[in-house]
PDB file of C-alpha atoms and ligand atoms in Angstrom:
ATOM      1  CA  UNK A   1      64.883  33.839 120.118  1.00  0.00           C
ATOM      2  CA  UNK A   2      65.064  37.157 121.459  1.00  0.00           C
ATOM      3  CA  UNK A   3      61.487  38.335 123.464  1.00  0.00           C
ATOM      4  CA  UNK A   4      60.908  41.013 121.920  1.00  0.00           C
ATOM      5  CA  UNK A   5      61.422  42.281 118.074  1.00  0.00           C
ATOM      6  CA  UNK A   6      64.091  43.928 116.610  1.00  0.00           C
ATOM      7  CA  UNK A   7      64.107  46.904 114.080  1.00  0.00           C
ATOM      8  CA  UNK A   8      67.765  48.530 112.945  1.00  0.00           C
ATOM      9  CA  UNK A   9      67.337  51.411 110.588  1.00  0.00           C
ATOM     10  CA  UNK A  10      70.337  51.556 108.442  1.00  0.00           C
ATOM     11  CA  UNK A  11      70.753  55.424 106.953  1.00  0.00           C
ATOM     12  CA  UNK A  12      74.039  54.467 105.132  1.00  0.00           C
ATOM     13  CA  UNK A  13      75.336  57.817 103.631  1.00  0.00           C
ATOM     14  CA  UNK A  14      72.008  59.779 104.084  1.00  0.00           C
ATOM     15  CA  UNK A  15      70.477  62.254 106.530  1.00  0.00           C
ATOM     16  CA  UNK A  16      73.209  64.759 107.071  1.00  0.00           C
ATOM     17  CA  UNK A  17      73.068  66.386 110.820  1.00  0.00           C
ATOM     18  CA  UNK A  18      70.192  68.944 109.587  1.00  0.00           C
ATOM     19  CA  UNK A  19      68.132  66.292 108.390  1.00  0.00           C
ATOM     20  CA  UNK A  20      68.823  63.728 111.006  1.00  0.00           C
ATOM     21  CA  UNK A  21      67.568  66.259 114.328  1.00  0.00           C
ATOM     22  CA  UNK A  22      64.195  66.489 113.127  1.00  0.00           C
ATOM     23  CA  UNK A  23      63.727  63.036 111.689  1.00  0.00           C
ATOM     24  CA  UNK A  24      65.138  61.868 115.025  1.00  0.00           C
ATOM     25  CA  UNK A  25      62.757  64.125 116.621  1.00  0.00           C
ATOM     26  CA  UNK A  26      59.934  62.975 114.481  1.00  0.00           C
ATOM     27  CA  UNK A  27      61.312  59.339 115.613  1.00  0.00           C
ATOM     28  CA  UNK A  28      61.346  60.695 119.760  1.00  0.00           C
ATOM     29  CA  UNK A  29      57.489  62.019 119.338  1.00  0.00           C
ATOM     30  CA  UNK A  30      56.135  58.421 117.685  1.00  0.00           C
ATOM     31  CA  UNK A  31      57.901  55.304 118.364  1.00  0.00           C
ATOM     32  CA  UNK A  32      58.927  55.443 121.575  1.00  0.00           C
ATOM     33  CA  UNK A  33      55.791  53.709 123.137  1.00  0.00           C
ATOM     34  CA  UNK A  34      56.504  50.232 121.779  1.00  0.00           C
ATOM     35  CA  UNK A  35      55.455  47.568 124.328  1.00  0.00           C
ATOM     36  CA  UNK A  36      56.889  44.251 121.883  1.00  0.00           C
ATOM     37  CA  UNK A  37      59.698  45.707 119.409  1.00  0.00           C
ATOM     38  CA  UNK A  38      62.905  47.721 120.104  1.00  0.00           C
ATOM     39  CA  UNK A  39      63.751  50.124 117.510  1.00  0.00           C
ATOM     40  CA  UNK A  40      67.319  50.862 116.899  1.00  0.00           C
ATOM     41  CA  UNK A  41      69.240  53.391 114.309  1.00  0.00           C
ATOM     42  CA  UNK A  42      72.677  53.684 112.532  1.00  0.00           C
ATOM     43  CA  UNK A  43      73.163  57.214 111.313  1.00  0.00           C
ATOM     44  CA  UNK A  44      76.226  58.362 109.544  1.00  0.00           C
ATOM     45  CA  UNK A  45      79.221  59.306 111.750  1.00  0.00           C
ATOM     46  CA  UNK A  46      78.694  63.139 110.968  1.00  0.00           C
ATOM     47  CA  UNK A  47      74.825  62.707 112.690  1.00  0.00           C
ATOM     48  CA  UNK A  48      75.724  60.303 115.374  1.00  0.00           C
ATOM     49  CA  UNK A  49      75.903  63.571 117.868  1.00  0.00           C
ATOM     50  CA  UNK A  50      72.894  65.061 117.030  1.00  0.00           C
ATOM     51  CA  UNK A  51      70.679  61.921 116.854  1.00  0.00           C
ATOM     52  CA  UNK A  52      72.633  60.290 120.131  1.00  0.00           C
ATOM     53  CA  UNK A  53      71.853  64.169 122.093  1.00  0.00           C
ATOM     54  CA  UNK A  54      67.655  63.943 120.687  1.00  0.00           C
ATOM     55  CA  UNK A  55      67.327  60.514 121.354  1.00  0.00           C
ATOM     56  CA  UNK A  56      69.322  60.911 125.215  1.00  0.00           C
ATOM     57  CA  UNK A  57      67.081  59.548 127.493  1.00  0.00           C
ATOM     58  CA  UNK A  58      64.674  57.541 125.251  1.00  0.00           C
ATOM     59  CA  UNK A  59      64.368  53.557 124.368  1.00  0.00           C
ATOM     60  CA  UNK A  60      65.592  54.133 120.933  1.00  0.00           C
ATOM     61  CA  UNK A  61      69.139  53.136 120.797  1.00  0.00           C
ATOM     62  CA  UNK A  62      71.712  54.718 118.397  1.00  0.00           C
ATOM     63  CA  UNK A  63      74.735  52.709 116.871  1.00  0.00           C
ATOM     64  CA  UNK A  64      77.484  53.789 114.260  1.00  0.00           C
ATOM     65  CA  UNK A  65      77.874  51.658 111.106  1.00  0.00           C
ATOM     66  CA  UNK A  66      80.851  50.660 111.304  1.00  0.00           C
ATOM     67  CA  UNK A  67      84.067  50.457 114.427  1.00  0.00           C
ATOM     68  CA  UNK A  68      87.927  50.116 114.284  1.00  0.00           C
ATOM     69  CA  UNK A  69      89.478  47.604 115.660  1.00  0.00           C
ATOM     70  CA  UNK A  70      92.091  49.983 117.491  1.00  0.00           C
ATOM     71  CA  UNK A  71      91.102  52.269 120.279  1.00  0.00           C
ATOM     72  CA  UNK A  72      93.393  54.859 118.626  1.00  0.00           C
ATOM     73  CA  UNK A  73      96.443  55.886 116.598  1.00  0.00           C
ATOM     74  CA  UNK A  74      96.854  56.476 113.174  1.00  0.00           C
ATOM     75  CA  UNK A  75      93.928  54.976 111.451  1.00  0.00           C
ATOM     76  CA  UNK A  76      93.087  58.221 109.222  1.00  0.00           C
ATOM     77  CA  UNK A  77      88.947  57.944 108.550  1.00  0.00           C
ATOM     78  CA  UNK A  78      88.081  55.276 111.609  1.00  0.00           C
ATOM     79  CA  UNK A  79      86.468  55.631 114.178  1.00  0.00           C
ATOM     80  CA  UNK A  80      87.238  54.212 117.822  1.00  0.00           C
ATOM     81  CA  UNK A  81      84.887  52.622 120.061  1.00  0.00           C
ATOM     82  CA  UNK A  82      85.600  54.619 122.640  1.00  0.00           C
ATOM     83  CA  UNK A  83      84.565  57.567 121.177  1.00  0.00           C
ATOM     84  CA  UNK A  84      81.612  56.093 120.526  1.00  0.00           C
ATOM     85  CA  UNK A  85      80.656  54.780 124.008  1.00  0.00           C
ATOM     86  CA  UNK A  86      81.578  59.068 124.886  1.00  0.00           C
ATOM     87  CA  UNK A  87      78.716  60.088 122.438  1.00  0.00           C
ATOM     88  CA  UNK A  88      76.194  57.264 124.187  1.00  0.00           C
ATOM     89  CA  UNK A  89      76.471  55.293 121.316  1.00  0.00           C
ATOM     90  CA  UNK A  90      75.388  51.674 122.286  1.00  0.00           C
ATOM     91  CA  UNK A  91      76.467  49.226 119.094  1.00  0.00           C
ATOM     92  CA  UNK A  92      77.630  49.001 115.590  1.00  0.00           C
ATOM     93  CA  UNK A  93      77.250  47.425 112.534  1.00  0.00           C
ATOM     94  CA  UNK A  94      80.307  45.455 111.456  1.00  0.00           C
ATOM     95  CA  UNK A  95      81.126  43.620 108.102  1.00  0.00           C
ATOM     96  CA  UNK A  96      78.267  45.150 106.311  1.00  0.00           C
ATOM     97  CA  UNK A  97      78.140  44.201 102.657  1.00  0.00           C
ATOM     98  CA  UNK A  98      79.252  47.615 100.980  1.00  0.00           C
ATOM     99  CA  UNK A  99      81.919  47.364 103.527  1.00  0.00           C
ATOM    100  CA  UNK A 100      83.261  44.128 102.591  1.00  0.00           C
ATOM    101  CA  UNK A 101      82.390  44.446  98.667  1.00  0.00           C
ATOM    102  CA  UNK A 102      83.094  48.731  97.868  1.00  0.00           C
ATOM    103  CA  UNK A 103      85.860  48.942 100.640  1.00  0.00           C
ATOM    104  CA  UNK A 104      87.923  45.889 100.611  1.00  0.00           C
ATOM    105  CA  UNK A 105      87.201  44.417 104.442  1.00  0.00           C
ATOM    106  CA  UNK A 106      87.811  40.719 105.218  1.00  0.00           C
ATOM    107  CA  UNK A 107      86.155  38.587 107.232  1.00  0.00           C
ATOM    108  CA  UNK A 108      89.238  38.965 109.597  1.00  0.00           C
ATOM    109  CA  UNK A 109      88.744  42.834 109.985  1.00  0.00           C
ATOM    110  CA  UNK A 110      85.704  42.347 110.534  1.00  0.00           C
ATOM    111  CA  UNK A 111      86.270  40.107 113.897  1.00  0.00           C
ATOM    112  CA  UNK A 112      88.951  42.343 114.540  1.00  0.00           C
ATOM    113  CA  UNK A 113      86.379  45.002 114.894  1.00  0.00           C
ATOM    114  CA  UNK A 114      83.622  43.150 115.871  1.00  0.00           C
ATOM    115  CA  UNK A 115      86.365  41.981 119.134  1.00  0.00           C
ATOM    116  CA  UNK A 116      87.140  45.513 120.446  1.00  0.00           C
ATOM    117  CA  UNK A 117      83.452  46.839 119.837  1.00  0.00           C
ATOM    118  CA  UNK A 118      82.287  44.041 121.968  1.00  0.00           C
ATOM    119  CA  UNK A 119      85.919  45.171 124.036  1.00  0.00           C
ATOM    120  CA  UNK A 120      84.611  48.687 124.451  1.00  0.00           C
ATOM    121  CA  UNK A 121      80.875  47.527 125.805  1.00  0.00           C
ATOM    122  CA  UNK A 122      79.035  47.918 123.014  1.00  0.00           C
ATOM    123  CA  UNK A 123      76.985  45.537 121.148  1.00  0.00           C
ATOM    124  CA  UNK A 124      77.820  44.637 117.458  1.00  0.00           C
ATOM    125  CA  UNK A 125      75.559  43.543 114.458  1.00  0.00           C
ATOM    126  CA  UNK A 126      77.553  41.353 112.677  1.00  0.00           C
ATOM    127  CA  UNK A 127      76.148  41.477 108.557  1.00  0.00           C
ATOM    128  CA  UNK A 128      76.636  37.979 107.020  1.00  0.00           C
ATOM    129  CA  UNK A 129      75.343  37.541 103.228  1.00  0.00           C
ATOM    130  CA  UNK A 130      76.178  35.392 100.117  1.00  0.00           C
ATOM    131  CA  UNK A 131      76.580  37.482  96.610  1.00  0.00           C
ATOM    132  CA  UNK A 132      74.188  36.225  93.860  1.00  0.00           C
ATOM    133  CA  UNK A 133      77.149  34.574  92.265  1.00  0.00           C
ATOM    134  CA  UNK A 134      77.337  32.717  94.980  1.00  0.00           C
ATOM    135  CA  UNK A 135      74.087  32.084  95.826  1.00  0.00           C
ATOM    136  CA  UNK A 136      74.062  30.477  92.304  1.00  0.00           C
ATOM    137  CA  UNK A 137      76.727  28.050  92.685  1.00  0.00           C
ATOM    138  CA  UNK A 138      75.374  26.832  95.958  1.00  0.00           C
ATOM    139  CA  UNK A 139      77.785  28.422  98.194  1.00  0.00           C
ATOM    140  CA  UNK A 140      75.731  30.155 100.151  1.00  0.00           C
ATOM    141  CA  UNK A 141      76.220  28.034 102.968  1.00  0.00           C
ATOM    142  CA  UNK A 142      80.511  28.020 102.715  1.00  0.00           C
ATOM    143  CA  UNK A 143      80.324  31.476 102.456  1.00  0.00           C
ATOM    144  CA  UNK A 144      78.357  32.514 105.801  1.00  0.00           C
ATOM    145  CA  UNK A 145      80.286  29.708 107.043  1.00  0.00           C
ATOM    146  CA  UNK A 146      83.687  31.828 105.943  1.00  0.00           C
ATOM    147  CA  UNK A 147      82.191  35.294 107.310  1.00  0.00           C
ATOM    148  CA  UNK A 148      80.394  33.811 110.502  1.00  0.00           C
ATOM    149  CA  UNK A 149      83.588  31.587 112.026  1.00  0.00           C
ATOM    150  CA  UNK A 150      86.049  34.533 112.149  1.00  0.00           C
ATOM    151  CA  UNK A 151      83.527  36.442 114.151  1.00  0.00           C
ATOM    152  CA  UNK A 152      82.640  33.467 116.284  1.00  0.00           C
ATOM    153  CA  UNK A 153      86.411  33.006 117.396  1.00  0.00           C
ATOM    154  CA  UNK A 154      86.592  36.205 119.152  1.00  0.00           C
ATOM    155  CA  UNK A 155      82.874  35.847 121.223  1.00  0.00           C
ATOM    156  CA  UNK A 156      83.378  34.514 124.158  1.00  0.00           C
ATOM    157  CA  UNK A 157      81.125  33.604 127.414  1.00  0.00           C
ATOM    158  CA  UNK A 158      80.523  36.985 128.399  1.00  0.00           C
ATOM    159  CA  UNK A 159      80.567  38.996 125.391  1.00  0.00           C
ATOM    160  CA  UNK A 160      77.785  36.415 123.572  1.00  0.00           C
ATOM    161  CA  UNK A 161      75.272  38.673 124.801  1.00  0.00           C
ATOM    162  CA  UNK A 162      75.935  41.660 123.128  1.00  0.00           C
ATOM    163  CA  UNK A 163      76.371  40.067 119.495  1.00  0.00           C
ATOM    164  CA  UNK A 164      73.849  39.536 116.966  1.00  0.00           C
ATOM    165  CA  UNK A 165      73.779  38.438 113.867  1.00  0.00           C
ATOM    166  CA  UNK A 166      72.506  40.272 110.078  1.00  0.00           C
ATOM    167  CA  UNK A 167      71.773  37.943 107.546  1.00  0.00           C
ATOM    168  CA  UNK A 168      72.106  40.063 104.483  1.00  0.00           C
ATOM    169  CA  UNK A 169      71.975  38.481 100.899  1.00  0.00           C
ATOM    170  CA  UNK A 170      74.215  40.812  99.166  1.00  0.00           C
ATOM    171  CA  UNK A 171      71.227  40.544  96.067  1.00  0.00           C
ATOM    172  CA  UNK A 172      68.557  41.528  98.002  1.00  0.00           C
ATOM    173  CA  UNK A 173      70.176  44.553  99.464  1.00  0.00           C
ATOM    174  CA  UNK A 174      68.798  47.872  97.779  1.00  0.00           C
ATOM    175  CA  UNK A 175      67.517  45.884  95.005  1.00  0.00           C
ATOM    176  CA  UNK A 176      64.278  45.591  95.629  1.00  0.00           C
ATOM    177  CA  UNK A 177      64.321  41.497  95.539  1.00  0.00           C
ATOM    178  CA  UNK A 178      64.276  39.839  98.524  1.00  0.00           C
ATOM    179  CA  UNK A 179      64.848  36.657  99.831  1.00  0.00           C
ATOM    180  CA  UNK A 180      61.980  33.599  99.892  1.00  0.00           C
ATOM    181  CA  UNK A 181      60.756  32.756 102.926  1.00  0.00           C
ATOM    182  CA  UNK A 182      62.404  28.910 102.386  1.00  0.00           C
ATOM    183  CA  UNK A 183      66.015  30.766 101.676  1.00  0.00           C
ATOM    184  CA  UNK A 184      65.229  33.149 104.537  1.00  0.00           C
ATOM    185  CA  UNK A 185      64.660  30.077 107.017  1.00  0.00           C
ATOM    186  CA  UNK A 186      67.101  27.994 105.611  1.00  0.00           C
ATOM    187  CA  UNK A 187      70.253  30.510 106.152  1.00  0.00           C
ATOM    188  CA  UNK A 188      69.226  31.305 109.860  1.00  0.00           C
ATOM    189  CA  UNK A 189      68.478  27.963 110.822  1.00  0.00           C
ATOM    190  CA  UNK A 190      72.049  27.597 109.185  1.00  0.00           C
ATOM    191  CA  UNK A 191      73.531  30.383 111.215  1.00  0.00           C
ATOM    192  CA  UNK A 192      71.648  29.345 114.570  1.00  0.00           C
ATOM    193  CA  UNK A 193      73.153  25.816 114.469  1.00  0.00           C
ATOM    194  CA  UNK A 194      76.556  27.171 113.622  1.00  0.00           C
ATOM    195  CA  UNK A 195      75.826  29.422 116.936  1.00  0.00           C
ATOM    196  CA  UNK A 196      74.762  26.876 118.540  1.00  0.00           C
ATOM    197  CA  UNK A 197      78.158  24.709 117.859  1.00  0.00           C
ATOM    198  CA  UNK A 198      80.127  26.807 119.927  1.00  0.00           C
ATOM    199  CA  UNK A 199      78.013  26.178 123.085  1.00  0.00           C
ATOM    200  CA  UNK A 200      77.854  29.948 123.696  1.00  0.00           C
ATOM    201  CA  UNK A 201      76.097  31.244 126.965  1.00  0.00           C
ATOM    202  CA  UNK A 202      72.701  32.332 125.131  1.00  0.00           C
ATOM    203  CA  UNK A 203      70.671  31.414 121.708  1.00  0.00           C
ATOM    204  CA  UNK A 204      71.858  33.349 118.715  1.00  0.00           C
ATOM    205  CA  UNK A 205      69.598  36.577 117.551  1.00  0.00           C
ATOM    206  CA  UNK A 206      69.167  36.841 114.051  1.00  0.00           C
ATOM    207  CA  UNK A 207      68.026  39.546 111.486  1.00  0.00           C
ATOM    208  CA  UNK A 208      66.935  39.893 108.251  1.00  0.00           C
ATOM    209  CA  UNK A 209      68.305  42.574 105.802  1.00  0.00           C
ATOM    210  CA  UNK A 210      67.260  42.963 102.200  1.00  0.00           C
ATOM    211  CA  UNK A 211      64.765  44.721 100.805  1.00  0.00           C
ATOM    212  CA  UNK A 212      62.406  44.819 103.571  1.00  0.00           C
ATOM    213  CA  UNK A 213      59.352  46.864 103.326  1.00  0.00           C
ATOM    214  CA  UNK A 214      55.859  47.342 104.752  1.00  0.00           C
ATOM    215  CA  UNK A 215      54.659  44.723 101.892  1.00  0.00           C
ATOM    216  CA  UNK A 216      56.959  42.110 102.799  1.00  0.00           C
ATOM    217  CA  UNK A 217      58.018  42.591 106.858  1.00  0.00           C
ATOM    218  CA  UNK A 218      54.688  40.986 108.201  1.00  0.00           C
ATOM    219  CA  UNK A 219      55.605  37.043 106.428  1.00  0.00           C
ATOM    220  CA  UNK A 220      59.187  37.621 107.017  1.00  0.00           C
ATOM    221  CA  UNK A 221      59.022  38.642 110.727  1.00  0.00           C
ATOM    222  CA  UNK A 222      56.828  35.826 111.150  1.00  0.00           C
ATOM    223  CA  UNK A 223      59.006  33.001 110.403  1.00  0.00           C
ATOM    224  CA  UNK A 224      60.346  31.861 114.279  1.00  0.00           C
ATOM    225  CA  UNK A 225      64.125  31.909 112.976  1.00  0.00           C
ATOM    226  CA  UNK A 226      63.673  35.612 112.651  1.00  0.00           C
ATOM    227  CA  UNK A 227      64.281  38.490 115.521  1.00  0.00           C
ATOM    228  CA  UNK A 228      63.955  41.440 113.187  1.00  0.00           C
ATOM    229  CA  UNK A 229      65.481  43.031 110.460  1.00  0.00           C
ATOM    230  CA  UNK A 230      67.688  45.579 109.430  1.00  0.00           C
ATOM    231  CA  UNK A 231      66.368  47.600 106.802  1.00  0.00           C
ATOM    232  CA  UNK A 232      68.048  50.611 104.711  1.00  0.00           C
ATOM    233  CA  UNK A 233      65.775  52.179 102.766  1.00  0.00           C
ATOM    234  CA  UNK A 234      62.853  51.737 104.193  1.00  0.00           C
ATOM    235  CA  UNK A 235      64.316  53.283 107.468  1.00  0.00           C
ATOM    236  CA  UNK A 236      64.832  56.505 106.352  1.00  0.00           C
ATOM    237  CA  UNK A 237      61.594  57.082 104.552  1.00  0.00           C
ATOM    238  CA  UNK A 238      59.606  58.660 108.204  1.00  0.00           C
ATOM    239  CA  UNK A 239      56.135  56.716 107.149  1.00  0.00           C
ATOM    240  CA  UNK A 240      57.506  53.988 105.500  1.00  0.00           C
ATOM    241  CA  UNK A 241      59.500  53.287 108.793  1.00  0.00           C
ATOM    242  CA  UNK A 242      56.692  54.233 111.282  1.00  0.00           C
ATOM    243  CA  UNK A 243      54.533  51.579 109.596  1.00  0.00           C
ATOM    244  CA  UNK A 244      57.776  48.961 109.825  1.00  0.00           C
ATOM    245  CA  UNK A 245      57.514  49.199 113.606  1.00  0.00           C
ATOM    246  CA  UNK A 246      53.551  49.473 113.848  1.00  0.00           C
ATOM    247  CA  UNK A 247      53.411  45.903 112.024  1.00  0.00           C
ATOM    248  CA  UNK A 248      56.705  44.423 114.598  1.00  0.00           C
ATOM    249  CA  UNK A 249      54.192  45.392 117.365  1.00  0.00           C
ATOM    250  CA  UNK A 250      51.156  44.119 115.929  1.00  0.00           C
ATOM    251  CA  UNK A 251      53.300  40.718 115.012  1.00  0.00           C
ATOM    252  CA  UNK A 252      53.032  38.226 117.845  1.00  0.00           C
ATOM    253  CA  UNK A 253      56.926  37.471 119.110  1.00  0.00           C
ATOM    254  CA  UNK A 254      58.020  33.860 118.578  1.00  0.00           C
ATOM    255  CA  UNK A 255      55.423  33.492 115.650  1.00  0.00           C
TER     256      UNK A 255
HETATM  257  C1  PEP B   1      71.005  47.411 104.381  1.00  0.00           C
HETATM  258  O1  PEP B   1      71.586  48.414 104.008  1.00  0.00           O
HETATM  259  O2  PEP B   1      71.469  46.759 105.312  1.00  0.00           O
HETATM  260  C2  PEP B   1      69.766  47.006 103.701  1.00  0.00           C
HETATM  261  C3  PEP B   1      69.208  45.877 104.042  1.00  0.00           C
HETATM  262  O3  PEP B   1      69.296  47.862 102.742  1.00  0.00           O
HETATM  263  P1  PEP B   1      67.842  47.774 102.017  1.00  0.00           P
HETATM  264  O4  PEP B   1      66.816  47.579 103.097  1.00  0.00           O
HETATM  265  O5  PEP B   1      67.703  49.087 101.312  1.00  0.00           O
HETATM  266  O6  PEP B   1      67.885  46.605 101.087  1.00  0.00           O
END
């Protein structure tokens, strides 16, 4: 249980660097003041400098969506951590679902990446999620098992800190469905006991991705198992986002 909440706004492929200056300057003027919720944002790789250079200086943290697992060399289209950490980037997302399902990455690249992120200082979001398919056939379990152990095997005492943890159903993502409350609970109280096998040096933090909107966030983020969410888009929709973090703060943490 983290103490306070936490919001990651996902842009995927959207808000280009002219778009993402004044929506990170709308961002800047109204949700800075947050006394229970920290609000945190991916934007492409072609925004990161413009959002890191308006948001310099204030609580909101900025984080690529995605991190190779070299520090350089000829990895055409990656992106190092350390040239992250130069732009005052703080984290990344790793292993997120159109990453492992559109672009081929294992759960072993993933770690790989998730290892020198965490390697380089920064803090990774680690997206875990079961496909409907699988879901289904009651493998839900197995597969954040398979995606989750990987990524597990390179944390270590120190580094435990700066992980946390995205559970994603790969349905619910952009699809408008999202998860029940019951499978919600049930696959972070799954993921928080597998966290809690490895006898790591603090409790695991755990989002929720899918679908989440101001209808639904309120229930969800009211559930104890959940820390936050990371939402797509919702995030990049100014008032639809503004009223994501105005119901985190009127939410209650631990609730
Ligand atoms: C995501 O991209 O991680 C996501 C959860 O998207 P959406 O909120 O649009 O479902």
């Amino acid at each position: 249980m983290r103490p306070r909440h936490l919001l990651i706004g996902n842009w995927k492929m959207n808000l280009g660097p002219k778009e993402a200056r004044p929506f990170a300057r709308e961002l800047k003027a109204k949700a800075c003041a947050t006394s229970r919720t920290d609000v945190w944002v991916t934007p492409p790789t072609a925004s990161l400098e413009a959002v890191a250079s308006e948001l310099s200086g204030t609580p909101i943290a900025v984080g690529a969506q995605n991190v190779h697992w070299a520090n350089a060399g000829a990895f055409t289209g990656e992106t190092s951590p350390l040239f992250l950490a130069d732009l005052g980037v703080k984290f990344s997302l790793v292993g997120h679902s159109e990453r492992r399902t559109l672009f081929g990455e294992t759960s072993e690249q993933v770690a790989q990446r998730t290892k020198n992120a965490l390697s380089a200082g920064l803090t990774a979001v680690v997206c875990i999620g079961e496909t409907e398919a699988e879901r289904t056939s009651q493998q839900t379990e197995a597969v954040l098992l398979e995606q989750l152990t990987p990524v597990l095997d390179v944390v270590d005492a120190n580094s435990a800190v700066r992980v946390i943890v995205a559970y994603e159903p790969v349905w619910a993502i952009g699809t408008g469905k999202v998860a029940s409350l019951q499978e919600i609970q049930d696959a972070h109280r799954f993921i928080i006991s597998t966290w809690n096998s490895r006898k790591l040096s603090r409790p695991a933090v755990v989002l929720y991705g899918g679908s989440v909107n101001p209808g639904n966030f309120s229930e969800i983020l009211r559930l104890p198992e959940v820390d936050g969410a990371l939402v797509g888009g919702a995030s990049i929709k100014i008032d639809q986002w503004l009223s994501l973090i105005s119901i985190a703060e009127e939410t209650p943490v631990g609730q």
